[in-house]
Amino acid sequence: MKCREGEGRSGLRRYDEDANTFAYSEKTFLFMLFRIVPFLTLIVPALVIKRTIKMKIRTLPLILISSLAFCCPLFAAEGLTPLQPGATTGTHTGALPPDGIYIAMTSTYETGVVRNGGGDTAKIAGGKNKLSNVGLVMAATWVPSVEFLGARYAAMIVQPYKFIQVKNTGQHTTDHTSGLLGTSIMPLALSWDLHNNFHIGAGLAIYLPDGKTAYTRNAATGRKEISGDNVSWDYWSFEPNIAVRYLTDDWGITLNNIFDFNMKNSETDYRSGSTWYLDVTATHRINNNLTAGLIGNWTKQVTDDKINGRTVQGVEGIYSTGKRVEHFKAGPMMSYSVSGAIVTGRLLFNLHSENDAGMTFFHIGVEPSAVSELIVFISGPMQSRSDAHSATF
């Protein structure tokens, strides 16, 4: 909601020195575009938000997101899951915008309590754990004039940043952490136009283990475990998807199926189970500027979490054996086009959750219909923006 360092200069060499210099400059520019610029764009508003809600960022004395006070993992995936349930709602994925490069930014506020295997509030340290998080995401999408297998081609890169706050009502504690989540790269996004207003989209997203991670060692077991200051995942994750979209001038509906396959965390020998996500978006265009609709998500983990190759055993009242996550979420969305930009608001209410935090999400995103002259030179003249901000096509 699953690269490392880029290739060296030798991999960018050309036939002459000038070409080599150009290639290195291009690499430097892309690094700044996709890592430094998004980080600066995220951190400035994040610091304002942090000051507003009076967050005091520090190393946690308690184990927060990914483990209990007695060092048992809390969520089905170690740390935050790579794909946020409902992340691709509110956008008619499956079709691509006109050729060009598109930049979008989304902010999210999410709140909820940890749920056990039966969907009830988990009792942790004599109370409940309530989470209140702020997330900021920068995304860049490239749509070249390329076709593959009869489909239009695109690629995307996404960089999230998250502030995390946890309150425990039993111990009356409030703790915080923050940091970059792992980068998501989508090297392959394809869209087939089936005519009669139908499109089918398919793609592959790769989540890199390059976010903020932190570990501690359990004195009782001697095993290395994720600590409370951890924010991101420390394993590779691969997410293919297939989306079906029907869109007319006034009405639209999209079903986006996403399949999450997680690799093992070599530091802890923990492997999070595979998960299926279904994001649903149904909209009606009220006028040339205003669109409203309903969105929903069903998340279902289909294989068990395992540690040292064995299924994770349940803890009564906290999580069930295998720690299989399930979510049902639904809510409204609205988008408005103004001054060359599209502003979209989405509200996903948590209806039911198991073995995870039952979070209600509020998203607000800004998607420019045209990008600045700084980026235009890379791919030629920009055309009007469509639906490129979603993390999965």
Short mmCIF file of N, CA and C in Angstrom, two decimals, residues 58-123:
data_model
loop_
_atom_site.label_atom_id
_atom_site.label_comp_id
_atom_site.label_asym_id
_atom_site.label_seq_id
_atom_site.Cartn_x
_atom_site.Cartn_y
_atom_site.Cartn_z
N ARG A 58 10.32 10.89 17.74
CA ARG A 58 11.42 10.37 18.53
C ARG A 58 11.47 8.86 18.38
N THR A 59 12.55 8.26 18.87
CA THR A 59 12.64 6.81 18.88
C THR A 59 11.67 6.27 19.91
N LEU A 60 10.97 5.21 19.57
CA LEU A 60 9.89 4.73 20.42
C LEU A 60 10.41 3.81 21.52
N PRO A 61 9.93 4.01 22.74
CA PRO A 61 10.25 3.06 23.78
C PRO A 61 9.34 1.85 23.71
N LEU A 62 8.20 1.98 23.04
CA LEU A 62 7.26 0.87 22.91
C LEU A 62 7.30 0.32 21.51
N ILE A 63 6.89 -0.90 21.33
CA ILE A 63 6.77 -1.48 20.01
C ILE A 63 5.43 -1.07 19.45
N LEU A 64 5.44 -0.48 18.22
CA LEU A 64 4.24 0.15 17.68
C LEU A 64 3.59 -0.68 16.60
N ILE A 65 3.87 -0.29 15.36
CA ILE A 65 3.07 -0.77 14.26
C ILE A 65 3.22 -2.26 14.01
N SER A 66 4.41 -2.75 14.01
CA SER A 66 4.59 -4.12 13.56
C SER A 66 4.83 -5.14 14.66
N SER A 67 4.72 -4.73 15.93
CA SER A 67 4.90 -5.71 17.00
C SER A 67 4.24 -5.24 18.28
N LEU A 68 3.93 -6.20 19.15
CA LEU A 68 3.29 -5.89 20.42
C LEU A 68 4.34 -5.52 21.46
N ALA A 69 3.85 -5.11 22.63
CA ALA A 69 4.77 -4.73 23.70
C ALA A 69 5.65 -5.90 24.12
N PHE A 70 5.16 -7.13 23.86
CA PHE A 70 5.99 -8.29 24.21
C PHE A 70 6.56 -8.95 22.96
N CYS A 71 6.78 -8.14 21.93
CA CYS A 71 7.54 -8.57 20.74
C CYS A 71 6.85 -9.62 19.90
N CYS A 72 5.54 -9.59 19.82
CA CYS A 72 4.82 -10.42 18.86
C CYS A 72 4.37 -9.55 17.70
N PRO A 73 4.55 -10.01 16.45
CA PRO A 73 4.15 -9.20 15.32
C PRO A 73 2.67 -8.85 15.38
N LEU A 74 2.33 -7.63 15.01
CA LEU A 74 0.96 -7.13 15.14
C LEU A 74 0.17 -7.25 13.86
N PHE A 75 0.74 -6.84 12.74
CA PHE A 75 0.02 -6.90 11.48
C PHE A 75 0.44 -8.15 10.71
N ALA A 76 -0.40 -8.51 9.72
CA ALA A 76 -0.09 -9.69 8.93
C ALA A 76 1.21 -9.50 8.18
N ALA A 77 1.44 -8.33 7.63
CA ALA A 77 2.74 -8.04 7.02
C ALA A 77 3.60 -7.33 8.05
N GLU A 78 4.92 -7.58 8.00
CA GLU A 78 5.81 -6.88 8.92
C GLU A 78 5.81 -5.40 8.57
N GLY A 79 5.48 -4.55 9.52
CA GLY A 79 5.38 -3.12 9.24
C GLY A 79 4.13 -2.84 8.42
N LEU A 80 4.09 -1.69 7.76
CA LEU A 80 2.95 -1.35 6.93
C LEU A 80 2.94 -2.19 5.66
N THR A 81 1.76 -2.66 5.25
CA THR A 81 1.67 -3.42 4.02
C THR A 81 2.03 -2.53 2.84
N PRO A 82 2.72 -3.08 1.83
CA PRO A 82 3.12 -2.25 0.69
C PRO A 82 1.96 -1.55 0.01
N LEU A 83 0.83 -2.24 -0.19
CA LEU A 83 -0.31 -1.62 -0.85
C LEU A 83 -1.39 -1.31 0.18
N GLN A 84 -1.76 -0.05 0.28
CA GLN A 84 -2.84 0.37 1.17
C GLN A 84 -4.17 -0.10 0.60
N PRO A 85 -5.01 -0.77 1.39
CA PRO A 85 -6.32 -1.19 0.88
C PRO A 85 -7.11 0.00 0.34
N GLY A 86 -7.60 -0.13 -0.89
CA GLY A 86 -8.34 0.96 -1.52
C GLY A 86 -7.49 2.01 -2.17
N ALA A 87 -6.19 1.75 -2.32
CA ALA A 87 -5.27 2.77 -2.85
C ALA A 87 -5.62 3.20 -4.27
N THR A 88 -6.19 2.29 -5.07
CA THR A 88 -6.45 2.63 -6.46
C THR A 88 -7.91 3.01 -6.72
N THR A 89 -8.69 3.17 -5.65
CA THR A 89 -10.07 3.62 -5.85
C THR A 89 -10.10 5.10 -6.23
N GLY A 90 -11.24 5.52 -6.78
CA GLY A 90 -11.41 6.92 -7.12
C GLY A 90 -10.87 7.29 -8.48
N THR A 91 -10.26 6.34 -9.17
CA THR A 91 -9.70 6.57 -10.49
C THR A 91 -10.07 5.41 -11.39
N HIS A 92 -10.43 5.70 -12.62
CA HIS A 92 -10.80 4.64 -13.55
C HIS A 92 -9.55 4.06 -14.19
N THR A 93 -8.89 3.18 -13.43
CA THR A 93 -7.71 2.49 -13.93
C THR A 93 -8.11 1.57 -15.08
N GLY A 94 -7.13 1.20 -15.87
CA GLY A 94 -7.40 0.35 -17.02
C GLY A 94 -7.10 1.05 -18.32
N ALA A 95 -7.27 2.36 -18.38
CA ALA A 95 -6.93 3.15 -19.56
C ALA A 95 -5.83 4.14 -19.19
N LEU A 96 -5.05 4.55 -20.16
CA LEU A 96 -3.93 5.46 -19.94
C LEU A 96 -4.26 6.85 -20.47
N PRO A 97 -3.63 7.88 -19.90
CA PRO A 97 -3.80 9.24 -20.40
C PRO A 97 -3.01 9.43 -21.69
N PRO A 98 -3.12 10.57 -22.33
CA PRO A 98 -2.32 10.84 -23.54
C PRO A 98 -0.82 10.78 -23.24
N ASP A 99 -0.03 10.64 -24.29
CA ASP A 99 1.43 10.53 -24.13
C ASP A 99 1.99 11.71 -23.36
N GLY A 100 2.96 11.44 -22.48
CA GLY A 100 3.60 12.50 -21.72
C GLY A 100 4.08 12.02 -20.38
N ILE A 101 4.56 12.94 -19.56
CA ILE A 101 4.95 12.65 -18.17
C ILE A 101 4.01 13.41 -17.25
N TYR A 102 3.51 12.73 -16.23
CA TYR A 102 2.53 13.31 -15.32
C TYR A 102 3.02 13.18 -13.88
N ILE A 103 2.82 14.24 -13.12
CA ILE A 103 3.19 14.29 -11.71
C ILE A 103 1.93 14.49 -10.88
N ALA A 104 1.80 13.75 -9.80
CA ALA A 104 0.63 13.90 -8.93
C ALA A 104 1.07 13.75 -7.47
N MET A 105 0.35 14.38 -6.56
CA MET A 105 0.62 14.27 -5.13
C MET A 105 -0.67 14.02 -4.39
N THR A 106 -0.63 13.08 -3.45
CA THR A 106 -1.79 12.73 -2.64
C THR A 106 -1.40 12.75 -1.17
N SER A 107 -2.30 13.25 -0.34
CA SER A 107 -2.11 13.17 1.12
C SER A 107 -3.26 12.36 1.70
N THR A 108 -2.96 11.66 2.79
CA THR A 108 -3.93 10.76 3.40
C THR A 108 -3.92 10.92 4.91
N TYR A 109 -5.12 10.99 5.49
CA TYR A 109 -5.25 10.87 6.94
C TYR A 109 -6.00 9.59 7.22
N GLU A 110 -5.49 8.79 8.14
CA GLU A 110 -6.12 7.50 8.44
C GLU A 110 -6.16 7.30 9.95
N THR A 111 -7.25 6.69 10.40
CA THR A 111 -7.40 6.45 11.83
C THR A 111 -8.18 5.16 12.05
N GLY A 112 -7.87 4.46 13.13
CA GLY A 112 -8.57 3.22 13.44
C GLY A 112 -7.91 2.50 14.59
N VAL A 113 -8.47 1.35 14.96
CA VAL A 113 -7.93 0.54 16.05
C VAL A 113 -7.56 -0.84 15.52
N VAL A 114 -6.66 -1.50 16.23
CA VAL A 114 -6.22 -2.83 15.84
C VAL A 114 -7.33 -3.84 16.12
N ARG A 115 -7.60 -4.71 15.13
CA ARG A 115 -8.65 -5.72 15.23
C ARG A 115 -8.03 -7.11 15.30
N ASN A 116 -8.69 -8.00 16.04
CA ASN A 116 -8.19 -9.37 16.16
C ASN A 116 -8.74 -10.27 15.06
N GLY A 117 -8.51 -11.58 15.18
CA GLY A 117 -8.93 -12.50 14.14
C GLY A 117 -10.43 -12.62 13.97
N GLY A 118 -11.20 -12.18 14.96
CA GLY A 118 -12.65 -12.21 14.85
C GLY A 118 -13.26 -10.89 14.44
N GLY A 119 -12.42 -9.89 14.22
CA GLY A 119 -12.91 -8.58 13.83
C GLY A 119 -13.21 -7.66 15.00
N ASP A 120 -12.99 -8.14 16.23
CA ASP A 120 -13.22 -7.31 17.42
C ASP A 120 -11.95 -6.53 17.77
N THR A 121 -12.09 -5.54 18.65
CA THR A 121 -10.93 -4.76 19.08
C THR A 121 -9.95 -5.64 19.83
N ALA A 122 -8.70 -5.64 19.40
CA ALA A 122 -7.66 -6.44 20.05
C ALA A 122 -7.28 -5.80 21.38
N LYS A 123 -7.16 -6.62 22.40
CA LYS A 123 -6.76 -6.14 23.73
C LYS A 123 -5.25 -6.24 23.84
#
